[in-house]
mmCIF file of N, CA, C and O in Angstrom:
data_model
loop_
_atom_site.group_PDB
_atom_site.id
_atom_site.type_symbol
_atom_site.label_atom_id
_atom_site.label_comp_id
_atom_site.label_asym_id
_atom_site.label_seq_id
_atom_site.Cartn_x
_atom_site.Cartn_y
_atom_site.Cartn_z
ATOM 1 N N UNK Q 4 -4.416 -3.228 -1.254
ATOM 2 C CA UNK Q 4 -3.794 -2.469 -0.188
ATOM 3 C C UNK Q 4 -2.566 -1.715 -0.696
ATOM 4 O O UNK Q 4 -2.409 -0.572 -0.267
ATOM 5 N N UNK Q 5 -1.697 -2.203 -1.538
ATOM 6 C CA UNK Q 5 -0.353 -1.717 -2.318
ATOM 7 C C UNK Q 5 -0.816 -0.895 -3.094
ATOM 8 O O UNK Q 5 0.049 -0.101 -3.463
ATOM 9 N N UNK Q 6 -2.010 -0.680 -3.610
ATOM 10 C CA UNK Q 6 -2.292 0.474 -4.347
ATOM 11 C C UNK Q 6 -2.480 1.533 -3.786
ATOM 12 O O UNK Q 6 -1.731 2.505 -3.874
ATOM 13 N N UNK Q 7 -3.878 1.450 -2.905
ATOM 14 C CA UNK Q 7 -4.392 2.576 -1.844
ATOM 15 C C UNK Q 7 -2.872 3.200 -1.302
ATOM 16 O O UNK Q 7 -2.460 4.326 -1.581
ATOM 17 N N UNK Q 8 -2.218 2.284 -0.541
ATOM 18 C CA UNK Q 8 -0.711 2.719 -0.024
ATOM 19 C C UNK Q 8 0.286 3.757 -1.232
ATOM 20 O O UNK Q 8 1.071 4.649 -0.910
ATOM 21 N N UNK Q 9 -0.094 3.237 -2.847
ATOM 22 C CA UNK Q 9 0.854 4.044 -3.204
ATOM 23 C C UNK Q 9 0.049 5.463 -3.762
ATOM 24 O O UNK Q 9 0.656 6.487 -4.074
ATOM 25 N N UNK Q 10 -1.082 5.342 -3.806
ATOM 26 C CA UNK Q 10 -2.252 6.235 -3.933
ATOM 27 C C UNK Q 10 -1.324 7.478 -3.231
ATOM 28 O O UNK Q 10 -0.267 8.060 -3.478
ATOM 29 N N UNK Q 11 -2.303 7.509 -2.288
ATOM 30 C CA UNK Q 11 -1.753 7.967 -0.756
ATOM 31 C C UNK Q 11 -0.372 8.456 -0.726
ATOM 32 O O UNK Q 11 -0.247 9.676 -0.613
ATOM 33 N N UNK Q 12 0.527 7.850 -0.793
ATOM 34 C CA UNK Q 12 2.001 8.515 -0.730
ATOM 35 C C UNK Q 12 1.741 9.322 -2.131
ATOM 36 O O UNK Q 12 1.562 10.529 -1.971
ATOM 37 N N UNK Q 13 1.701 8.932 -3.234
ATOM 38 C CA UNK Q 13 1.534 9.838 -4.621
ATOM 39 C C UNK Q 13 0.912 11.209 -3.967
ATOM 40 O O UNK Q 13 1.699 12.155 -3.921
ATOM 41 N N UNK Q 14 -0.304 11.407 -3.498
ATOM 42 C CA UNK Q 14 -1.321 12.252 -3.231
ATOM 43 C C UNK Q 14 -0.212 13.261 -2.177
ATOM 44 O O UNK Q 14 0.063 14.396 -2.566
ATOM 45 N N UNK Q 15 0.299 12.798 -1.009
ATOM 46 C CA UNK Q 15 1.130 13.051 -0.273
ATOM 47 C C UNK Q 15 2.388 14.351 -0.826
ATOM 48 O O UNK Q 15 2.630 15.498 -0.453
ATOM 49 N N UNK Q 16 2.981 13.402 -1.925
ATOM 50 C CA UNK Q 16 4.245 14.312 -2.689
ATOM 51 C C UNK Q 16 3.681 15.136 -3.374
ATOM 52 O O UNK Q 16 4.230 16.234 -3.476
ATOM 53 N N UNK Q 17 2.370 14.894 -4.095
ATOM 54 C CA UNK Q 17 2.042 15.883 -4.963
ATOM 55 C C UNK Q 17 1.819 17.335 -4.102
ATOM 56 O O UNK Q 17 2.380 18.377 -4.443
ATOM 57 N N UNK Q 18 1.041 17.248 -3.100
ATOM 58 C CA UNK Q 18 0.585 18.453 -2.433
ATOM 59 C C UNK Q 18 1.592 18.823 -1.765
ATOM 60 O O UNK Q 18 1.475 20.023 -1.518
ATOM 61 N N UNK Q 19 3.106 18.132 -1.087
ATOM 62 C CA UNK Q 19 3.643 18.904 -0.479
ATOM 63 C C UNK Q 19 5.016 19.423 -1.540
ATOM 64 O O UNK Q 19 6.043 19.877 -1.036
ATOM 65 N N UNK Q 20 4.867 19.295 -2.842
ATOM 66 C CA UNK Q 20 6.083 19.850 -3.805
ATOM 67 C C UNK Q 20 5.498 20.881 -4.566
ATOM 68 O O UNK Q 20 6.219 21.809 -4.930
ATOM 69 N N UNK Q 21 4.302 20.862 -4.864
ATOM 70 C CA UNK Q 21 3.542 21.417 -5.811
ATOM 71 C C UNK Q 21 3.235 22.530 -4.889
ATOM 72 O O UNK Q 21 2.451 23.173 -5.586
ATOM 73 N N UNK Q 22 3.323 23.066 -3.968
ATOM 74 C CA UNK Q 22 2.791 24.265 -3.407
ATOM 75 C C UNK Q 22 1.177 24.594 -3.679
ATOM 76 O O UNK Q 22 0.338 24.070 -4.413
ATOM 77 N N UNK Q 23 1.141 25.665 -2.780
ATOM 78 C CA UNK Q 23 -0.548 26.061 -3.297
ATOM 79 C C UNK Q 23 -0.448 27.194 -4.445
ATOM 80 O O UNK Q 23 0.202 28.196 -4.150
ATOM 81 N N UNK Q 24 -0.948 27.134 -5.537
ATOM 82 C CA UNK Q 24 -1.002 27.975 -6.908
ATOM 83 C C UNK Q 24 -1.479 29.008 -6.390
ATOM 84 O O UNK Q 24 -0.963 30.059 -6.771
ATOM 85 N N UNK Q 25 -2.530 29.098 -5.427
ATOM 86 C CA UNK Q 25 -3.212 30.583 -5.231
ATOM 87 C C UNK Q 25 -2.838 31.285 -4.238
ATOM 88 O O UNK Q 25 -3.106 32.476 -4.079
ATOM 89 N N UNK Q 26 -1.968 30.347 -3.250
ATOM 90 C CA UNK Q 26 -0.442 31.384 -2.145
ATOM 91 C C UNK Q 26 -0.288 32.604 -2.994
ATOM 92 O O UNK Q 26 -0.528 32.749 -4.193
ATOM 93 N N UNK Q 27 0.222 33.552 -1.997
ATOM 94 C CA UNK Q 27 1.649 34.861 -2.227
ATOM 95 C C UNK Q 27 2.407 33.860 -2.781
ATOM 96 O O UNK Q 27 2.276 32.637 -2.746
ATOM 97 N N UNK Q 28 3.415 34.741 -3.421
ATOM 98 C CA UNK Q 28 4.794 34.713 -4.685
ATOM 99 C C UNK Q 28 5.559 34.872 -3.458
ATOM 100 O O UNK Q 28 4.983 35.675 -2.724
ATOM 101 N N UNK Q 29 6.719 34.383 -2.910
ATOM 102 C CA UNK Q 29 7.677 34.830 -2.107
ATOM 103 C C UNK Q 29 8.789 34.802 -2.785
ATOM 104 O O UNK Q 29 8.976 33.786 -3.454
ATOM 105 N N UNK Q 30 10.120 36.175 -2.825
ATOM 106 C CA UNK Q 30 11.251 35.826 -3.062
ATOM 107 C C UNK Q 30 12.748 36.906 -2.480
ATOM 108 O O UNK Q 30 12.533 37.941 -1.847
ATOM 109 N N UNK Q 31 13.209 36.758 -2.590
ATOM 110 C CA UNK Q 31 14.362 37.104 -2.229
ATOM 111 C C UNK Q 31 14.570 38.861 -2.252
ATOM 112 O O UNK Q 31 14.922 39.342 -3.329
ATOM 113 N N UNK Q 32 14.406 39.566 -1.366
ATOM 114 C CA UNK Q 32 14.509 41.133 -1.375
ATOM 115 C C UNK Q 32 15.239 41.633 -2.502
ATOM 116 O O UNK Q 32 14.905 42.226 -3.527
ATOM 117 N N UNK Q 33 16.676 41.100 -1.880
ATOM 118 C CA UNK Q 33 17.399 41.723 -2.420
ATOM 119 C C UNK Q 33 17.743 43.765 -1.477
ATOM 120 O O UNK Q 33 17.724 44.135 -0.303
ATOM 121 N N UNK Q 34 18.002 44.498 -2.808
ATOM 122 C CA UNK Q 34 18.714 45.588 -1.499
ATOM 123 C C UNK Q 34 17.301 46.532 -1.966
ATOM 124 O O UNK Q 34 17.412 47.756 -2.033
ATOM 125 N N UNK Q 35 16.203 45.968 -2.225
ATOM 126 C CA UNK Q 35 15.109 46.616 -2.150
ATOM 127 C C UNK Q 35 14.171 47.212 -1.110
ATOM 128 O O UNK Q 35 13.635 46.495 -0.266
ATOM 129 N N UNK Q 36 13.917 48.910 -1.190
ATOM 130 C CA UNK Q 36 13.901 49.416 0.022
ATOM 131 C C UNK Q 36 12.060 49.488 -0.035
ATOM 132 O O UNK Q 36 11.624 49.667 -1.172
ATOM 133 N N UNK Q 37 11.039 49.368 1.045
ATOM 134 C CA UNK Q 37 9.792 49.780 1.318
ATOM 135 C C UNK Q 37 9.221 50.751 -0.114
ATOM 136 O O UNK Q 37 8.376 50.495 -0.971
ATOM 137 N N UNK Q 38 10.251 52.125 0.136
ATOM 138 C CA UNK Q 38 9.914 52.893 -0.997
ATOM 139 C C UNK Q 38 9.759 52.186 -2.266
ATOM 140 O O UNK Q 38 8.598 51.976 -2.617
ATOM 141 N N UNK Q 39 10.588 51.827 -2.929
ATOM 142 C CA UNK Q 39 10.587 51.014 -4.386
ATOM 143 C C UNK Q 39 9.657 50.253 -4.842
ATOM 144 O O UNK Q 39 9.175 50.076 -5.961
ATOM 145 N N UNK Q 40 9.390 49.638 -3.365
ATOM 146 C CA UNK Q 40 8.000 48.476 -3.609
ATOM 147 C C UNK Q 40 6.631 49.351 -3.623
ATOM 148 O O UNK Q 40 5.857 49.491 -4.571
ATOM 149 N N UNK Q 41 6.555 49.819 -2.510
ATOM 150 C CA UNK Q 41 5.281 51.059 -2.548
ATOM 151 C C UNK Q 41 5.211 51.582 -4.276
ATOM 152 O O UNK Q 41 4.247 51.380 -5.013
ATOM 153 N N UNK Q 42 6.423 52.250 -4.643
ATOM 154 C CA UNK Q 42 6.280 52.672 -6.098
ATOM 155 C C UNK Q 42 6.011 51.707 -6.907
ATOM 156 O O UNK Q 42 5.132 52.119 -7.664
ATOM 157 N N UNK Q 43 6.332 50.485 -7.196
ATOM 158 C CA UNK Q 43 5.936 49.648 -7.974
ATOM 159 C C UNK Q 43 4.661 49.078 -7.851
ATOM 160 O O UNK Q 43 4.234 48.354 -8.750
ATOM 161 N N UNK Q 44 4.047 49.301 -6.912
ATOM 162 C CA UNK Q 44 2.415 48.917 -6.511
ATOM 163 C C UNK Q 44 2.138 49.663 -7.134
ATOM 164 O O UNK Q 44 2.121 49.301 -8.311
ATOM 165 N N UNK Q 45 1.782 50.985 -6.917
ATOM 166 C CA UNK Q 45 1.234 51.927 -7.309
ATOM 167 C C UNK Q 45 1.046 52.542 -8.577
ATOM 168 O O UNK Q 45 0.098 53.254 -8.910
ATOM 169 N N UNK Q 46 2.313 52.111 -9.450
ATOM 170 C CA UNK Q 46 2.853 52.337 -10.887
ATOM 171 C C UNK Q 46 2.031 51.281 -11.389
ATOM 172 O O UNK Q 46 1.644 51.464 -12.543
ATOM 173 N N UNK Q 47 1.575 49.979 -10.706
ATOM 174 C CA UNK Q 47 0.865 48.954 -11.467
ATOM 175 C C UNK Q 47 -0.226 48.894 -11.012
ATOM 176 O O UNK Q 47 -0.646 47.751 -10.830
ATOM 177 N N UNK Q 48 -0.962 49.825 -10.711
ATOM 178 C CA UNK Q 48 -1.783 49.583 -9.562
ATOM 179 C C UNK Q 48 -2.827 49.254 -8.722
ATOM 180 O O UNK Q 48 -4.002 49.578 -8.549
ATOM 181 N N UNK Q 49 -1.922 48.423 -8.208
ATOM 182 C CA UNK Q 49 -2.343 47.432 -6.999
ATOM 183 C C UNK Q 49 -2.551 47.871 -6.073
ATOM 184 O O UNK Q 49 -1.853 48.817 -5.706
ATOM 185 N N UNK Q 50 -3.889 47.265 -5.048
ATOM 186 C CA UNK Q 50 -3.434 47.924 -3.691
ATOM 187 C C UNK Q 50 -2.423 47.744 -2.622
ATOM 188 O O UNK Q 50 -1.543 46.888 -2.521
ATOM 189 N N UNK Q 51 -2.732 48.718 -1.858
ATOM 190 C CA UNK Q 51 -1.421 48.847 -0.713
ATOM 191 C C UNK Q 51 -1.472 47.901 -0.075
ATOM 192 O O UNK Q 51 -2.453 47.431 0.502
ATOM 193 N N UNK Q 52 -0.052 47.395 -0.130
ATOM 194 C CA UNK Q 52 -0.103 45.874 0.886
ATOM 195 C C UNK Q 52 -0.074 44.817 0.260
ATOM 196 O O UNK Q 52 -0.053 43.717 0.812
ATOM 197 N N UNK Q 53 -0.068 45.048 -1.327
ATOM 198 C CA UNK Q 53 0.484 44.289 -1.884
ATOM 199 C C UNK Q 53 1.717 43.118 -2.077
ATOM 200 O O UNK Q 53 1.659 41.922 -2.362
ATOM 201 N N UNK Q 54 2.497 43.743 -1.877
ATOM 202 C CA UNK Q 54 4.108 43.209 -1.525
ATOM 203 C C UNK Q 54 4.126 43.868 -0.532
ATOM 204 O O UNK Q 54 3.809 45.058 -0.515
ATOM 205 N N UNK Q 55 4.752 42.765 1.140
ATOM 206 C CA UNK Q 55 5.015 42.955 1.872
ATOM 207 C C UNK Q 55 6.787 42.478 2.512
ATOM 208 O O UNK Q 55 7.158 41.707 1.627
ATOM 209 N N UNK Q 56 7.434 42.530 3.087
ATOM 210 C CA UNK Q 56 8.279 42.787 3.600
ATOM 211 C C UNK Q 56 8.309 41.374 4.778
ATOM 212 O O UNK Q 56 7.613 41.624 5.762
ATOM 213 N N UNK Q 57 8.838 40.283 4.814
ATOM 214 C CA UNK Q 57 9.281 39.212 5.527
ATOM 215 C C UNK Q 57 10.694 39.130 5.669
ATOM 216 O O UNK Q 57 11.434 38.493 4.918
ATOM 217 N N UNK Q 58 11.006 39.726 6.554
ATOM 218 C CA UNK Q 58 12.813 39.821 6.632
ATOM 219 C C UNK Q 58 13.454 40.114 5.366
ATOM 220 O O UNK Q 58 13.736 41.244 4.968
ATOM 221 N N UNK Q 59 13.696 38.873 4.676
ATOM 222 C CA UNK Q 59 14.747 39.527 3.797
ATOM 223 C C UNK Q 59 13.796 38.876 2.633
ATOM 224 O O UNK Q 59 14.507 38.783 1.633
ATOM 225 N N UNK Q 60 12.969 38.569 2.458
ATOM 226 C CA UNK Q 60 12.057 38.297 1.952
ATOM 227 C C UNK Q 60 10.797 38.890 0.942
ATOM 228 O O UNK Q 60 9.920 38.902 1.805
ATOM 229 N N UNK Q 61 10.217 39.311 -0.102
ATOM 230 C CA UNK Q 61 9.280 39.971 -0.296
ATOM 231 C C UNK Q 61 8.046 38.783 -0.252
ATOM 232 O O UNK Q 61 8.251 37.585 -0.450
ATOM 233 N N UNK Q 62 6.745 39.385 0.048
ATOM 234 C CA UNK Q 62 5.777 38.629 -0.293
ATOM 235 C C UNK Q 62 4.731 38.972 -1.109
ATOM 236 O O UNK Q 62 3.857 39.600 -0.511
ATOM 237 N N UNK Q 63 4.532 38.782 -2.214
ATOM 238 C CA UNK Q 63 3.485 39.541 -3.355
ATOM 239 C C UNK Q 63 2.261 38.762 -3.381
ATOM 240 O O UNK Q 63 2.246 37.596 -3.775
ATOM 241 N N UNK Q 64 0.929 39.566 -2.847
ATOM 242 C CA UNK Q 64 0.052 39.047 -2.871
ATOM 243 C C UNK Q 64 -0.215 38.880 -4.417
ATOM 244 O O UNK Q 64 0.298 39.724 -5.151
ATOM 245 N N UNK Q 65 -1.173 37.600 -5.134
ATOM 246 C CA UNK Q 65 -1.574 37.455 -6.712
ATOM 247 C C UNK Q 65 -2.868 38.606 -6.354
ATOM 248 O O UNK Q 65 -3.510 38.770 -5.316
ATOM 249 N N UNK Q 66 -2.949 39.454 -7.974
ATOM 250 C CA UNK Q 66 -4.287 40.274 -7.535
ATOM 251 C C UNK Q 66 -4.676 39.208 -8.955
ATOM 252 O O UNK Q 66 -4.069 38.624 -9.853
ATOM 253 N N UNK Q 67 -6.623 39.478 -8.296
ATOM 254 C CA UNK Q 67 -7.637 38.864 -9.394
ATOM 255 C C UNK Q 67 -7.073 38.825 -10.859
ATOM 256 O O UNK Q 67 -6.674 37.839 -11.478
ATOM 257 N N UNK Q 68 -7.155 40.548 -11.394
ATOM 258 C CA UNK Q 68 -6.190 40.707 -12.633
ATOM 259 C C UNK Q 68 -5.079 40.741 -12.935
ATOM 260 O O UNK Q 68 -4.312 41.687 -12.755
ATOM 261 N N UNK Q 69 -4.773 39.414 -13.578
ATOM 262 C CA UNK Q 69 -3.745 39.026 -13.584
ATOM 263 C C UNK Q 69 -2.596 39.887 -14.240
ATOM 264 O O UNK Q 69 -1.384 39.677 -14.217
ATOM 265 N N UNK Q 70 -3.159 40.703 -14.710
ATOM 266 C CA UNK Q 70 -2.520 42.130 -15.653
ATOM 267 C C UNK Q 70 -1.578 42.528 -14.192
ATOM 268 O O UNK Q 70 -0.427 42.155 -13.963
ATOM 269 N N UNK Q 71 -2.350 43.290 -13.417
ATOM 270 C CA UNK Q 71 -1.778 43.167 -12.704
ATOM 271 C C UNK Q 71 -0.670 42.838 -11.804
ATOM 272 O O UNK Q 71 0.148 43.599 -11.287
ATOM 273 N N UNK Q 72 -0.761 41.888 -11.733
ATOM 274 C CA UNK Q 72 0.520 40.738 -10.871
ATOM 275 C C UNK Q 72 1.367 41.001 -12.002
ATOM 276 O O UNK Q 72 2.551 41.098 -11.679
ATOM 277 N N UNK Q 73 1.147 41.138 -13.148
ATOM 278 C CA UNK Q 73 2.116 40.391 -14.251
ATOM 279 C C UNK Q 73 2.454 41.784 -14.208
ATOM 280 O O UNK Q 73 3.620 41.774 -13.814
ATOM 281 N N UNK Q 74 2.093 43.041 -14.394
ATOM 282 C CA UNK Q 74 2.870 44.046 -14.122
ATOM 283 C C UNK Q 74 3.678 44.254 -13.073
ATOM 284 O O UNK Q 74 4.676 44.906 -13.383
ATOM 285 N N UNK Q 75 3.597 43.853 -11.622
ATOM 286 C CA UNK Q 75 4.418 43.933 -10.942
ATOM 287 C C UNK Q 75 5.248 42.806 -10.622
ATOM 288 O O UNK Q 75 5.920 43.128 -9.642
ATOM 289 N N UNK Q 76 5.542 41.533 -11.019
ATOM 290 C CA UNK Q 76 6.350 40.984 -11.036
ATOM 291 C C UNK Q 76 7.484 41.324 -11.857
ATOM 292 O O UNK Q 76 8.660 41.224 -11.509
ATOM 293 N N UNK Q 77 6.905 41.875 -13.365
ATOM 294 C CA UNK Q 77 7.864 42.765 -14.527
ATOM 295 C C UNK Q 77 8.532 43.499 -13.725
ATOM 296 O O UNK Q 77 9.759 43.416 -13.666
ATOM 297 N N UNK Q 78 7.777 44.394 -12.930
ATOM 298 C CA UNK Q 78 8.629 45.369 -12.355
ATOM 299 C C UNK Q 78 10.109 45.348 -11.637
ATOM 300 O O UNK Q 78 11.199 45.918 -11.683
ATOM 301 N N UNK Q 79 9.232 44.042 -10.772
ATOM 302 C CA UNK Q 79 10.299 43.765 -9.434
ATOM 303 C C UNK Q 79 11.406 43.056 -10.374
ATOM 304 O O UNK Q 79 12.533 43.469 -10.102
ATOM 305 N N UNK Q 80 11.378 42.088 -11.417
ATOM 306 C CA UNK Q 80 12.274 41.612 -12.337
ATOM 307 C C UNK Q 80 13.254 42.480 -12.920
ATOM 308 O O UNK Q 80 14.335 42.088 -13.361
ATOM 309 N N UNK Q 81 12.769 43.920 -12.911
ATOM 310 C CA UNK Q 81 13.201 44.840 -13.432
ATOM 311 C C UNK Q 81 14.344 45.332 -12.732
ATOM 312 O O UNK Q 81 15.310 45.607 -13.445
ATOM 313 N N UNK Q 82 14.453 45.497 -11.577
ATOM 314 C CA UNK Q 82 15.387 45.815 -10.836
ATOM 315 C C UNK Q 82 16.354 45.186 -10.646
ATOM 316 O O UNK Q 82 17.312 45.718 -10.084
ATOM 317 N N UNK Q 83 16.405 43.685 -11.111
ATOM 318 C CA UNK Q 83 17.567 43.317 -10.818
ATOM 319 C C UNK Q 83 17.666 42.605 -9.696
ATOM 320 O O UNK Q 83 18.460 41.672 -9.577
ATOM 321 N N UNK Q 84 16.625 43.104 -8.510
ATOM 322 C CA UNK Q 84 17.637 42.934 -7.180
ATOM 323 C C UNK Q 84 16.506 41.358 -6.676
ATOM 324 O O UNK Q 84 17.009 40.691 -5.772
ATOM 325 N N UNK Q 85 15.525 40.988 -7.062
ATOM 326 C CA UNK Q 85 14.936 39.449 -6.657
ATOM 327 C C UNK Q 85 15.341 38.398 -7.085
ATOM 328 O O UNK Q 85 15.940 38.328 -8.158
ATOM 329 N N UNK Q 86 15.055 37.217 -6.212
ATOM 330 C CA UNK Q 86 15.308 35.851 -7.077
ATOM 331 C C UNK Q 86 14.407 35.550 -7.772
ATOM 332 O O UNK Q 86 14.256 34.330 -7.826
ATOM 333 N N UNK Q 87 13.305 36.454 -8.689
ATOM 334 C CA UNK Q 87 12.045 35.638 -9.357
ATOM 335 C C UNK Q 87 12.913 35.209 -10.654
ATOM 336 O O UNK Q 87 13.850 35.948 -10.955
ATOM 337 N N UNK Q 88 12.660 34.059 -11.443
ATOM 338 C CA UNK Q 88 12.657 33.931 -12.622
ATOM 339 C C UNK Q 88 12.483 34.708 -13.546
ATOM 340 O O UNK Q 88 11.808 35.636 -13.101
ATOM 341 N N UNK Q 89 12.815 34.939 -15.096
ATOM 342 C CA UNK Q 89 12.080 35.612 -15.855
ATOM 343 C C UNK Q 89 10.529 35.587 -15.645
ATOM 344 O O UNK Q 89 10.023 34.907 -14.752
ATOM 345 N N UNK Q 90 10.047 36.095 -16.212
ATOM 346 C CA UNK Q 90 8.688 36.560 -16.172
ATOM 347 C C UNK Q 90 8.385 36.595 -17.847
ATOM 348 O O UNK Q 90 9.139 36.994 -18.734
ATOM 349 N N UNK Q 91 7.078 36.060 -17.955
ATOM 350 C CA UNK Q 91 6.886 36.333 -19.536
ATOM 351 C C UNK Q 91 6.083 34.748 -20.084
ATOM 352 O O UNK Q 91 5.946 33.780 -19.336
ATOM 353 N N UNK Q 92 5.681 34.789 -21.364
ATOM 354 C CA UNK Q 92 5.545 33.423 -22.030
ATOM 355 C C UNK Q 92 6.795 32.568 -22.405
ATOM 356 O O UNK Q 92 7.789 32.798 -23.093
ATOM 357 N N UNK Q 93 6.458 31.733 -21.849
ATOM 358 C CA UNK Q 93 7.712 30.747 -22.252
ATOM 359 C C UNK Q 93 6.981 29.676 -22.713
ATOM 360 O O UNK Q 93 5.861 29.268 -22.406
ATOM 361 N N UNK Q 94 8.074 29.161 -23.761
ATOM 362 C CA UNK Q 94 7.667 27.974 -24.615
ATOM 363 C C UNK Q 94 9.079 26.880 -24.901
ATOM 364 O O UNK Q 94 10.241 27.150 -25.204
ATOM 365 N N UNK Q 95 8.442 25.670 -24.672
ATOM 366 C CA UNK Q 95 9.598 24.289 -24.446
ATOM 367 C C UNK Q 95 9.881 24.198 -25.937
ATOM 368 O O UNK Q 95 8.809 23.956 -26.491
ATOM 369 N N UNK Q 96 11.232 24.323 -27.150
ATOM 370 C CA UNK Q 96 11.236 24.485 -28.533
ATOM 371 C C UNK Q 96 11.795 23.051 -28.049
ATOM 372 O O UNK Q 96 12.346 22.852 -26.966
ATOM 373 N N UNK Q 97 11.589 22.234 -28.900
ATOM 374 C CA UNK Q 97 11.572 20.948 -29.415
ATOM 375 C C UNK Q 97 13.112 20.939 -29.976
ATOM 376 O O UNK Q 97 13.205 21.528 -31.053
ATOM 377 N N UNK Q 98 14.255 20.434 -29.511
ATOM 378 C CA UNK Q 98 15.520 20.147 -30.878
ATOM 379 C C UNK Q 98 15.589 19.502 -31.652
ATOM 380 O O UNK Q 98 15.362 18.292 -31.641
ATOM 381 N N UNK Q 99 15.968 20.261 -32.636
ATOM 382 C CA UNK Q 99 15.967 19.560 -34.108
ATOM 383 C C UNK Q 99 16.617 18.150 -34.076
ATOM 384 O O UNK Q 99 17.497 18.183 -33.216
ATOM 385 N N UNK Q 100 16.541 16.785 -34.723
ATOM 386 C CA UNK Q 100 16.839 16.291 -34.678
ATOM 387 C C UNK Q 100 18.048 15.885 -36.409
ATOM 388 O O UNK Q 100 17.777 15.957 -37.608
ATOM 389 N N UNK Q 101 19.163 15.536 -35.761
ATOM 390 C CA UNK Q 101 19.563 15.272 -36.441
ATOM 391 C C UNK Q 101 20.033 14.275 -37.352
ATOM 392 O O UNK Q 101 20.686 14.603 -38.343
#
């Protein structure tokens, strides 16, 4: 029973921290206007309706090709004005030990 029970709660945290991988990207506008985003769809291009507009919010749908997305997340990174993370390959370097 103490297992199933911690099963269960495990299963619980995992799905509600871990988000859904295949959701929209949501993040922080910033002083980014309709226009800018429209241009950055289009410059990468995605279709319309791509990144949408939630208050202060953007919401970037993932497209199939991931080329794609990864071009317009570059983009929006580009400006300065979102809370996304870098964007790019990242790799965990090991410290040297001394």
């Amino acid at each position: 029973m103490t297992r199933s029970l911690a099963s269960l709660i495990g299963l619980a945290a995992a799905l509600t921290a871990c988000g859904v991988p295949e959701g929209p990207i949501r993040t922080a506008a910033g002083n980014l206007t309709q226009g800018q985003v429209d241009q950055i769809v289009r410059d990468c291009g995605a279709p319309a309706g791509t990144i949408t507009f939630d208050g202060p919010v953007i919401v970037i749908a993932k497209h199939e090709d991931i080329h794609i997305t990864g071009c317009v997340l570059k983009a929006l990174e580009a400006t300065g004005e979102t809370s996304l993370p870098s964007v790019g390959n990242q790799r965990y370097e090991v410290p040297e030990k001394q």
